[in-house]
XYZ file of C-alpha atoms in Angstrom:
662
model
C 0.000 0.000 0.000
C 2.968 2.317 0.631
C 3.965 1.861 -3.022
C 0.516 3.004 -4.116
C 0.654 6.057 -1.821
C 4.140 7.004 -3.018
C 3.174 6.742 -6.696
C -0.018 8.724 -6.102
C 1.947 11.538 -4.402
C 4.433 11.560 -7.281
C 1.564 11.909 -9.769
C 0.080 14.818 -7.798
C 3.450 16.598 -7.692
C 3.944 16.090 -11.417
C 0.521 17.520 -12.264
C 1.140 20.500 -9.982
C 4.389 21.198 -11.821
C 2.613 21.039 -15.176
C 0.046 23.582 -13.988
C 2.598 26.048 -12.596
C 3.258 27.598 -16.010
C -0.453 28.003 -16.678
C -0.978 29.602 -13.243
C 1.919 31.996 -13.877
C 0.471 32.933 -17.284
C -2.977 33.557 -15.770
C -1.427 35.766 -13.070
C 0.383 37.705 -15.799
C -2.918 38.149 -17.650
C -4.678 39.304 -14.473
C -2.130 41.963 -13.512
C -1.860 43.135 -17.141
C -5.637 43.582 -17.459
C -5.710 45.380 -14.099
C -2.943 47.756 -15.213
C -4.653 48.295 -18.580
C -7.953 49.111 -16.811
C -6.225 51.668 -14.597
C -4.581 53.219 -17.639
C -7.820 53.401 -19.648
C -9.726 54.975 -16.729
C -7.125 57.702 -16.257
C -5.768 56.211 -13.042
C -2.501 54.942 -14.483
C 0.829 56.298 -13.417
C 3.138 54.366 -11.102
C 0.461 51.799 -10.161
C -0.210 50.788 -13.768
C 3.522 50.796 -14.490
C 4.131 48.459 -11.531
C 1.411 46.081 -12.744
C 2.942 45.971 -16.230
C 6.328 45.184 -14.672
C 4.625 42.408 -12.657
C 3.159 41.084 -15.916
C 6.717 40.988 -17.280
C 7.797 38.953 -14.241
C 4.935 36.437 -14.312
C 4.817 36.167 -18.103
C 8.571 36.078 -18.651
C 9.724 33.719 -15.893
C 9.238 30.381 -17.691
C 10.099 31.940 -21.059
C 13.428 33.238 -19.677
C 14.209 29.901 -18.044
C 13.656 28.006 -21.304
C 15.578 30.577 -23.367
C 18.609 30.328 -21.057
C 18.553 26.527 -21.327
C 18.476 26.605 -25.135
C 21.179 29.258 -25.354
C 23.429 27.123 -23.151
C 22.886 24.377 -25.681
C 24.064 26.702 -28.441
C 20.622 27.140 -30.030
C 18.433 30.137 -30.831
C 14.724 29.445 -30.416
C 11.441 31.329 -30.337
C 11.642 32.114 -26.618
C 14.812 34.145 -27.189
C 13.196 36.234 -29.932
C 10.182 36.988 -27.730
C 12.375 38.099 -24.834
C 14.403 40.371 -27.129
C 11.177 41.959 -28.430
C 9.790 42.442 -24.904
C 13.069 43.935 -23.688
C 13.105 46.243 -26.708
C 9.564 47.446 -25.967
C 10.553 48.194 -22.366
C 13.692 50.030 -23.530
C 11.606 52.570 -25.461
C 9.056 52.928 -22.656
C 6.326 50.758 -24.239
C 5.858 48.575 -21.156
C 2.248 47.813 -21.934
C 3.220 46.512 -25.407
C 5.966 44.296 -23.976
C 3.605 43.114 -21.246
C 0.897 42.034 -23.695
C 3.559 40.233 -25.749
C 4.792 38.212 -22.760
C 1.265 37.641 -21.413
C -0.057 36.256 -24.678
C 3.123 34.303 -25.405
C 3.227 32.715 -21.945
C -0.508 31.985 -22.037
C -0.240 30.411 -25.500
C 2.818 28.424 -24.460
C 1.104 27.215 -21.264
C -2.020 26.138 -23.151
C 0.161 24.465 -25.745
C 2.001 22.548 -23.010
C -1.311 21.615 -21.407
C -2.612 20.289 -24.719
C 0.621 18.392 -25.376
C 0.418 17.053 -21.843
C -2.961 15.636 -22.734
C -1.368 13.669 -25.553
C 1.435 12.511 -23.255
C -1.040 11.486 -20.563
C -2.852 9.298 -23.091
C 0.433 7.407 -23.431
C 1.233 7.395 -19.713
C -2.244 6.002 -19.052
C -1.024 2.767 -20.623
C 1.458 2.351 -17.793
C -1.295 2.827 -15.222
C -3.194 -0.169 -16.589
C -1.082 -2.682 -14.691
C -2.070 -3.098 -11.024
C 0.556 -2.081 -8.473
C 0.041 -5.136 -6.282
C -0.515 -8.860 -6.855
C -1.942 -11.758 -4.841
C 0.830 -14.360 -4.616
C 0.294 -17.937 -3.508
C 2.999 -18.823 -0.965
C 3.844 -22.328 0.168
C 2.249 -23.001 3.556
C 0.016 -19.898 3.463
C -3.719 -20.516 3.561
C -4.507 -17.300 1.684
C -2.667 -15.428 -1.087
C -0.299 -12.687 0.100
C -0.563 -9.172 -1.392
C 2.823 -7.874 -2.566
C 3.969 -5.020 -4.854
C 4.340 -6.190 -8.469
C 8.000 -5.096 -8.362
C 8.642 -7.963 -5.912
C 7.228 -10.658 -8.188
C 9.745 -13.234 -9.397
C 9.668 -15.506 -12.425
C 7.859 -18.693 -11.420
C 5.606 -17.063 -8.795
C 1.973 -18.160 -8.927
C -0.472 -15.254 -8.633
C -4.224 -15.352 -8.171
C -6.240 -13.216 -10.581
C -9.771 -12.801 -9.284
C -12.789 -12.294 -11.558
C -12.890 -8.869 -13.259
C -9.442 -7.932 -11.889
C -6.472 -6.774 -13.947
C -3.685 -9.270 -14.604
C -0.598 -8.078 -12.658
C 2.145 -9.758 -14.718
C 2.989 -11.484 -17.978
C 2.621 -15.231 -17.598
C 0.613 -18.337 -18.434
C -2.518 -19.847 -16.953
C -1.723 -22.780 -14.646
C -5.245 -23.321 -13.303
C -8.741 -22.041 -14.014
C -10.484 -20.883 -17.163
C -11.808 -17.474 -18.134
C -12.043 -14.942 -20.935
C -9.578 -12.031 -20.814
C -10.002 -8.581 -22.359
C -6.650 -8.045 -24.088
C -7.626 -4.826 -25.879
C -5.253 -2.600 -23.827
C -2.297 -4.562 -25.233
C -3.375 -6.117 -28.526
C -6.335 -3.959 -29.572
C -8.533 -7.060 -29.963
C -12.197 -6.122 -29.583
C -13.361 -9.575 -28.427
C -12.139 -11.120 -25.125
C -9.829 -14.119 -25.614
C -10.612 -17.452 -23.952
C -7.835 -18.676 -21.643
C -7.250 -22.253 -20.483
C -4.456 -23.889 -18.432
C -1.263 -25.155 -20.036
C -0.861 -28.912 -20.318
C 2.702 -28.914 -18.943
C 3.566 -26.203 -16.423
C 7.292 -27.040 -16.311
C 7.625 -26.938 -20.107
C 5.746 -23.626 -20.305
C 8.005 -22.081 -17.653
C 11.122 -23.360 -19.422
C 10.044 -21.873 -22.783
C 7.313 -19.225 -22.290
C 7.570 -18.048 -25.918
C 6.347 -21.465 -27.090
C 3.248 -21.325 -24.904
C -0.035 -21.485 -26.764
C -1.657 -18.012 -27.063
C -4.779 -19.520 -25.491
C -2.864 -19.921 -22.230
C -0.741 -16.748 -22.340
C -1.754 -13.563 -20.463
C -0.302 -10.046 -20.271
C -0.010 -7.480 -17.505
C -2.719 -4.817 -17.675
C -5.346 -7.006 -19.364
C -8.697 -7.553 -17.620
C -9.868 -10.950 -16.416
C -13.446 -12.024 -17.071
C -15.804 -13.942 -14.809
C -13.487 -16.847 -13.971
C -10.660 -17.078 -11.460
C -7.158 -17.750 -12.811
C -3.873 -18.944 -11.338
C -1.124 -17.339 -13.426
C 2.562 -18.263 -13.329
C 4.807 -15.207 -13.818
C 7.220 -15.382 -16.777
C 8.532 -11.790 -16.845
C 9.527 -9.288 -14.168
C 7.401 -6.147 -13.786
C 10.060 -3.920 -15.366
C 10.305 -6.178 -18.398
C 6.713 -7.202 -19.080
C 5.051 -6.484 -22.405
C 3.144 -3.440 -21.137
C 6.248 -1.866 -19.572
C 8.259 -2.362 -22.777
C 5.466 -0.859 -24.874
C 5.226 2.209 -22.633
C 9.020 2.715 -22.720
C 9.159 2.374 -26.482
C 6.241 4.748 -27.029
C 7.898 7.310 -24.781
C 11.197 6.835 -26.635
C 9.330 7.359 -29.899
C 8.764 10.998 -28.945
C 12.520 11.556 -29.157
C 12.855 10.033 -32.658
C 12.336 12.837 -35.117
C 10.486 12.493 -38.380
C 11.753 13.778 -41.759
C 9.446 16.794 -41.484
C 10.641 17.536 -37.959
C 14.256 17.362 -39.105
C 13.394 19.827 -41.874
C 11.764 22.266 -39.447
C 14.719 21.972 -37.059
C 17.146 22.810 -39.885
C 14.853 25.609 -41.053
C 14.756 27.195 -37.595
C 18.547 27.097 -37.252
C 18.788 29.273 -40.354
C 15.566 31.232 -39.942
C 16.027 32.558 -36.371
C 19.449 34.146 -37.046
C 18.010 35.400 -40.340
C 15.242 37.168 -38.437
C 17.839 38.876 -36.236
C 19.675 40.031 -39.369
C 16.369 41.352 -40.786
C 15.672 43.274 -37.567
C 19.163 44.814 -37.687
C 18.573 45.775 -41.317
C 15.266 47.473 -40.407
C 16.999 49.421 -37.650
C 19.713 50.488 -40.074
C 17.182 51.487 -42.718
C 15.223 53.530 -40.170
C 18.367 55.375 -39.067
C 19.274 56.204 -42.669
C 15.756 57.387 -43.499
C 15.613 59.815 -40.568
C 12.616 58.108 -38.939
C 12.363 58.601 -35.139
C 14.336 55.834 -33.412
C 11.437 54.775 -31.187
C 9.197 54.179 -34.215
C 11.895 52.255 -36.059
C 12.738 50.201 -32.986
C 9.071 49.404 -32.292
C 8.541 48.278 -35.882
C 11.641 46.088 -35.686
C 10.380 44.470 -32.478
C 6.970 43.857 -34.088
C 8.687 42.122 -37.031
C 10.681 40.066 -34.531
C 7.438 38.856 -32.947
C 5.764 38.189 -36.295
C 8.684 36.146 -37.607
C 8.979 33.908 -34.540
C 8.083 30.410 -35.817
C 6.237 29.093 -32.728
C 3.565 27.219 -34.664
C 6.181 25.760 -37.007
C 8.205 24.418 -34.084
C 5.239 22.564 -32.578
C 3.452 21.544 -35.799
C 5.098 18.137 -36.261
C 5.814 17.024 -32.653
C 2.182 17.615 -31.636
C 0.859 15.487 -34.500
C 3.410 12.706 -33.979
C 2.792 12.509 -30.245
C -0.986 12.390 -30.701
C -0.797 9.733 -33.419
C 1.655 7.546 -31.488
C -0.598 7.722 -28.422
C -3.694 6.843 -30.439
C -1.877 3.930 -32.103
C -0.691 2.566 -28.753
C -4.244 2.576 -27.408
C -5.291 0.660 -30.527
C -2.721 -2.103 -30.038
C -0.061 -0.770 -32.432
C 3.410 0.346 -31.337
C 4.914 3.053 -33.597
C 8.551 3.835 -32.891
C 8.620 7.535 -33.595
C 7.733 10.106 -36.196
C 9.928 8.691 -38.969
C 8.090 5.350 -39.408
C 4.760 7.113 -38.821
C 5.334 9.605 -41.639
C 6.936 7.074 -43.978
C 4.100 4.595 -43.484
C 1.637 7.362 -44.236
C 3.279 8.016 -47.606
C 4.136 4.543 -48.883
C 2.413 2.932 -51.842
C 3.734 -0.656 -51.728
C 3.216 -3.318 -49.064
C 5.192 -6.572 -49.150
C 3.837 -9.454 -47.052
C 5.418 -12.648 -45.873
C 3.011 -15.509 -46.556
C 3.301 -18.099 -43.805
C 1.868 -16.887 -40.519
C 1.153 -13.405 -41.876
C -1.355 -13.789 -44.701
C -1.984 -17.420 -43.765
C -2.639 -19.134 -40.455
C 0.811 -20.694 -40.428
C -0.334 -24.295 -40.220
C -1.647 -26.702 -42.867
C -5.325 -27.639 -42.996
C -7.071 -30.543 -44.644
C -9.217 -28.777 -47.222
C -10.232 -31.515 -49.703
C -10.922 -35.266 -49.585
C -11.668 -36.531 -53.122
C -12.658 -40.214 -53.374
C -11.574 -42.267 -56.390
C -14.142 -43.979 -58.605
C -15.487 -47.023 -56.813
C -14.379 -45.803 -53.350
C -16.222 -43.876 -50.677
C -15.214 -40.596 -49.035
C -15.764 -42.061 -45.570
C -13.434 -44.994 -46.219
C -10.822 -42.593 -47.606
C -10.938 -40.375 -44.505
C -11.053 -43.228 -41.976
C -8.127 -45.014 -43.597
C -6.056 -41.821 -43.687
C -7.006 -40.943 -40.103
C -6.111 -44.377 -38.736
C -2.719 -44.318 -40.469
C -1.736 -40.709 -39.777
C -2.492 -41.042 -36.061
C 0.779 -42.950 -35.826
C 2.825 -40.094 -37.381
C 4.077 -36.823 -35.855
C 4.631 -35.115 -39.241
C 2.870 -31.677 -39.473
C 0.831 -32.811 -42.490
C -0.190 -35.988 -40.675
C -1.215 -33.959 -37.627
C -3.336 -31.752 -39.888
C -5.186 -34.835 -41.176
C -5.739 -36.113 -37.629
C -6.998 -32.689 -36.507
C -9.307 -31.911 -39.451
C -10.538 -35.299 -40.718
C -13.102 -35.781 -37.910
C -14.892 -32.586 -38.975
C -15.091 -33.835 -42.573
C -16.243 -37.254 -41.357
C -19.085 -35.595 -39.453
C -20.628 -34.774 -42.832
C -20.615 -38.456 -43.855
C -22.894 -41.263 -42.620
C -21.732 -42.686 -39.283
C -19.962 -46.022 -39.181
C -19.347 -48.291 -36.239
C -15.903 -48.383 -34.691
C -12.671 -46.706 -35.645
C -9.981 -48.776 -37.365
C -6.481 -48.835 -35.904
C -3.337 -49.049 -38.013
C -0.032 -50.612 -36.997
C 3.564 -50.866 -38.199
C 3.983 -47.340 -39.556
C 7.002 -46.836 -41.815
C 8.024 -43.430 -43.165
C 9.699 -42.667 -46.468
C 11.246 -39.269 -45.688
C 9.857 -36.492 -47.853
C 7.574 -38.810 -49.830
C 5.014 -40.690 -47.739
C 4.200 -43.394 -45.195
C 3.018 -46.995 -45.174
C 1.254 -49.042 -42.491
C -1.033 -52.030 -41.980
C -4.772 -51.710 -41.391
C -6.910 -54.807 -40.772
C -4.242 -56.926 -42.436
C -4.000 -54.745 -45.554
C -1.099 -52.539 -46.597
C -1.880 -48.802 -46.627
C 0.221 -46.270 -48.539
C -0.193 -42.479 -48.226
C 2.049 -40.009 -50.010
C 2.828 -37.781 -52.932
C 2.165 -38.599 -56.568
C 5.859 -39.330 -57.100
C 5.744 -41.757 -54.164
C 2.613 -43.407 -55.568
C 4.351 -43.964 -58.884
C 7.090 -46.003 -57.178
C 4.688 -48.508 -55.615
C 4.241 -52.013 -57.019
C 0.738 -53.019 -58.045
C -1.946 -51.137 -59.925
C -0.928 -47.624 -61.087
C -2.782 -44.457 -60.129
C -6.008 -44.312 -62.209
C -5.869 -41.559 -64.868
C -8.949 -39.758 -63.497
C -7.497 -39.710 -59.962
C -4.110 -38.573 -61.279
C -5.772 -35.691 -63.152
C -7.714 -34.572 -60.066
C -4.563 -34.776 -57.947
C -2.583 -32.674 -60.405
C -5.430 -30.130 -60.532
C -5.297 -29.807 -56.733
C -1.537 -29.258 -56.926
C -2.012 -26.519 -59.535
C -4.312 -24.687 -57.095
C -1.604 -24.683 -54.422
C -2.605 -27.766 -52.444
C -0.184 -30.293 -51.030
C -1.599 -33.637 -52.165
C -1.563 -37.068 -50.508
C -2.787 -40.115 -52.448
C -4.253 -42.982 -50.374
C -4.100 -46.692 -51.374
C -5.387 -49.617 -49.330
C -4.333 -53.023 -50.545
C -4.626 -52.833 -54.334
C -7.428 -50.199 -54.249
C -6.816 -46.477 -54.738
C -9.205 -44.716 -52.327
C -8.594 -41.107 -53.397
C -6.512 -38.032 -52.707
C -6.307 -35.503 -49.849
C -5.583 -31.825 -50.393
C -3.901 -29.769 -47.656
C -3.127 -26.083 -47.603
C -1.860 -23.389 -45.263
C -5.178 -21.566 -45.472
C -5.339 -17.760 -45.703
C -6.504 -15.965 -42.584
C -10.236 -15.250 -42.678
C -9.557 -11.505 -42.512
C -6.774 -11.447 -45.137
C -8.864 -10.631 -48.226
C -10.869 -8.011 -46.316
C -7.644 -6.407 -45.057
C -6.062 -6.225 -48.521
C -9.236 -4.631 -49.914
C -9.286 -2.081 -47.063
C -5.622 -1.195 -47.686
C -6.350 -0.662 -51.369
C -9.226 1.666 -50.451
C -6.790 3.657 -48.271
C -4.465 4.295 -51.211
C -2.020 1.374 -51.218
C -1.468 0.781 -54.924
C 0.687 -2.363 -54.900
C 0.603 -5.471 -52.709
C 3.246 -8.188 -53.075
C 3.495 -11.559 -51.326
C 6.947 -13.047 -50.654
C 7.063 -16.766 -49.885
C 9.482 -19.624 -49.552
C 6.803 -22.016 -50.799
C 6.420 -23.333 -54.313
C 5.292 -20.687 -56.827
C 2.003 -22.527 -57.419
C 1.183 -22.404 -53.707
C 2.102 -18.713 -53.567
C -0.069 -17.960 -56.611
C -3.056 -19.784 -55.104
C -2.883 -17.874 -51.818
C -2.319 -14.570 -53.636
C -5.426 -15.095 -55.790
C -7.530 -15.915 -52.753
C -6.545 -12.841 -50.754
C -6.370 -10.411 -53.694
C -2.624 -9.665 -53.914
C -1.211 -7.955 -56.998
C 1.917 -10.108 -57.170
C 3.235 -13.333 -55.638
C 6.866 -14.433 -55.568
C 7.532 -18.019 -54.470
C 10.579 -20.157 -53.800
C 12.415 -17.369 -51.949
C 15.125 -17.909 -49.353
C 15.537 -15.228 -46.622
C 18.309 -13.529 -48.604
C 16.091 -13.542 -51.699
C 13.399 -11.667 -49.767
C 15.964 -8.993 -48.910
C 16.798 -8.666 -52.615
C 13.130 -8.402 -53.602
C 12.418 -5.747 -50.957
C 15.384 -3.730 -52.255
C 13.976 -4.042 -55.785
C 10.552 -2.828 -54.613
C 12.123 0.133 -52.810
C 13.646 1.338 -56.066
C 10.106 1.935 -57.339
C 8.804 3.689 -54.212
C 8.432 3.548 -50.437
C 7.857 -0.054 -49.335
C 6.807 -1.663 -46.055
C 7.563 -5.287 -45.193
C 5.055 -7.086 -42.968
C 6.164 -10.283 -41.242
C 6.666 -11.924 -37.862
C 9.642 -9.743 -36.912
C 11.947 -12.727 -36.335
C 12.416 -14.839 -39.463
C 11.695 -11.798 -41.627
C 13.970 -9.408 -39.720
C 16.538 -9.015 -42.573
C 13.848 -8.161 -45.145
C 12.104 -5.831 -42.667
C 15.391 -4.045 -41.987
C 15.795 -3.390 -45.713
C 12.289 -1.945 -46.127
C 11.292 1.689 -45.705
C 9.220 0.549 -42.719
C 9.303 -2.889 -41.077
C 6.021 -4.077 -39.526
C 5.872 -7.072 -37.160
C 2.676 -8.961 -36.353
C 1.818 -10.599 -33.033
C 4.591 -8.705 -31.249
C 2.958 -8.905 -27.801
C 4.443 -12.353 -27.323
C 7.831 -11.671 -28.931
C 10.520 -9.471 -27.397
C 12.549 -9.830 -30.607
C 9.691 -8.532 -32.760
C 9.177 -5.556 -30.446
C 12.826 -4.609 -30.764
C 13.352 -5.176 -34.497
C 10.206 -3.641 -35.989
C 9.580 0.028 -36.791
C 5.870 -0.634 -36.244
C 4.599 -3.575 -34.183
C 1.054 -4.943 -34.290
C 0.651 -6.283 -30.762
C -2.050 -8.777 -31.762
C -1.868 -11.448 -34.433
C -4.641 -9.637 -36.325
C -4.193 -8.295 -39.851
C -7.071 -5.856 -39.313
C -4.699 -3.639 -37.325
C -2.980 -2.793 -40.631
C -5.824 -0.671 -42.093
C -6.102 1.076 -38.718
C -2.444 2.159 -38.597
C -2.423 2.889 -42.345
C -5.406 5.225 -42.021
C -3.967 6.855 -38.891
C -0.526 7.430 -40.421
C -2.028 8.869 -43.616
C -4.201 11.215 -41.570
C -1.185 12.217 -39.454
C 0.771 13.053 -42.617
C -2.114 15.226 -43.862
C -2.351 17.059 -40.547
C 1.413 17.640 -40.448
C 1.266 19.186 -43.925
C -1.729 21.331 -42.941
C 0.124 22.555 -39.862
C 3.254 23.382 -41.821
C 1.404 25.385 -44.479
C -0.590 27.254 -41.825
C 2.545 28.025 -39.792
C 4.554 29.261 -42.746
C 1.571 31.150 -44.164
C 1.032 33.070 -40.914
C 4.703 34.113 -40.841
C 4.586 35.103 -44.524
C 1.578 37.387 -43.873
C 2.602 38.815 -40.498
C 6.175 39.836 -41.388
C 5.231 42.305 -44.155
C 2.162 43.416 -42.137
C 4.277 44.384 -39.114
C 6.928 45.977 -41.365
C 4.126 48.169 -42.701
C 2.919 49.192 -39.252
C 0.907 46.370 -37.563
C 1.497 46.604 -33.793
C 3.024 44.068 -31.421
C -0.314 43.307 -29.717
C -2.227 42.163 -32.816
C 0.874 40.375 -34.119
C 1.359 38.298 -30.981
C -2.388 37.569 -30.800
C -2.404 36.119 -34.328
C 0.927 34.436 -33.671
C -0.168 32.614 -30.513
C -3.612 31.935 -31.932
C -2.052 30.086 -34.863
C 0.029 28.009 -32.441
C -3.076 26.914 -30.557
C -4.864 26.117 -33.840
C -1.929 23.918 -34.887
C -1.948 22.024 -31.579
C -5.740 21.608 -31.635
C -5.529 20.281 -35.193
C -2.911 17.732 -34.100
C -4.967 16.612 -31.090
C -7.727 15.467 -33.463
C -5.548 12.408 -34.065
C -6.277 11.241 -30.516
C -9.882 10.689 -31.606
C -9.035 8.770 -34.784
C -11.661 6.084 -35.286
C -10.647 2.442 -35.219
C -12.856 0.710 -37.753
C -10.912 -2.556 -37.473
């Protein structure tokens, strides 16, 4: 409980610090308006002068502090220009003009910081999702003991009560429930969780644990009670890593931000040169010095690029926060902007566009044989094998058998023998059974494969299926077709991406070209390249990049080299993979392709808003500079100036409300 109290006090202190600048700006506004009222009612004099000086103090304190810090770093920024203008106004006795400049600047800056703080708090709220304490089962204790999550160790068993938040990453050891994983993965439907079959094996290799038994800190348990074994320390759980990476993303500048930073380094000294030139021109023209100096200070205010400085960071921060809440980790402004501009998406096939495991999709009986006999013979034989294709038959054949008339009993095969890479043989009720590829079937003694069955088998192969012919005794029973089936949402996702402006989709696969072509047709890809080794994928991504910005979407582990060579690398299912979180530029926390249209739409909208902000910022400066040179005062100039800054920030904050239609 002390941990909770300490963290709560820290949060209160932090919020008080954030409000101090706003309070100071409001005090500056109050004393300025009081002094202005006295002046307008004829009661000015020393009292009004003192209030204007107080407005300088309240309005200039935080501005001066920030300007000193930037000057120590060898940089000229907007704060410095504003202080020079305010000091210049005071030097010629225009205290009220300098006061309104500092009041409006400090108020605009405080509101800007408050708005940016809102975006930051949306990110920090992620970290608050994890509970600060956990109920740990201790040996010999009748009841669970409540301890801070920082004290949890790998292997601890924690009790997660119904409707409570999960305190740590781990796996379910006992109990069943549904868990709302949306804070981490963005999934809209709670995921069912069941215990692992082997607790020791799951603890030895947590990454291999079935997703149906894996839980994450910060997710919300449903109506069942769960015993969860901890697999990661609190400082290293998925939620903590996501929060750290999102916060780090704020420091990674985008191409537009780098442009504005370079622009300011040239522009701010250029403004000072322009002001000096105006002063020199005024002296040569014989204009009164106070008028020339005032005009120069007004130009200084007008040319200060406040809105330009905040235009990109505000949009990036808002978009990164929105993405994180939607189950997508974006590592900074660079991948966000690049993803918003790209036109080509390259996908790995296995486990990205497909489910990553073969399925029994067809069972075609030969002439004179029945479908039920075909399936039962294959099922009895393949039960003895641990090959992935055999396991697919064992898993999926019962569902296909359910559509056939019931038969009594289930035959059992014996004496399985494998021919590596070709097929298997066994004995079933005293008869030899052979199951394998067409090339394997052609090596068998006895009757050859009937022409009709051969033609149907070859047709299945042309559509991307892996085929397995089945013979029992001297009778050919038929052929089985297996395929790594596309994800149910794959075609819908590709169509949604096309609607968002992606003009080219390419699938990269290590499978046979026919298999790649079949999957590509089913999901609606523009191109499919099969038979690729990992180094070949790198070459193909480089080729695609020569035609335009290209993203590579994969699992973040096997595809890491190709992802590194892309404009933006996107990893799927990163919640369970520390490697994927580290290697990807963008990480989809869930294993759900529908997150792609969400982040594509968000990044494109962020790019539009950044461009809008830049044009507005530069346009305001382009209008105000000649206007002040021709006589517009400091007050109106700073009002328009700070107003444009607030408009830019408000425009960027719209990204926090970006709709997730996934």
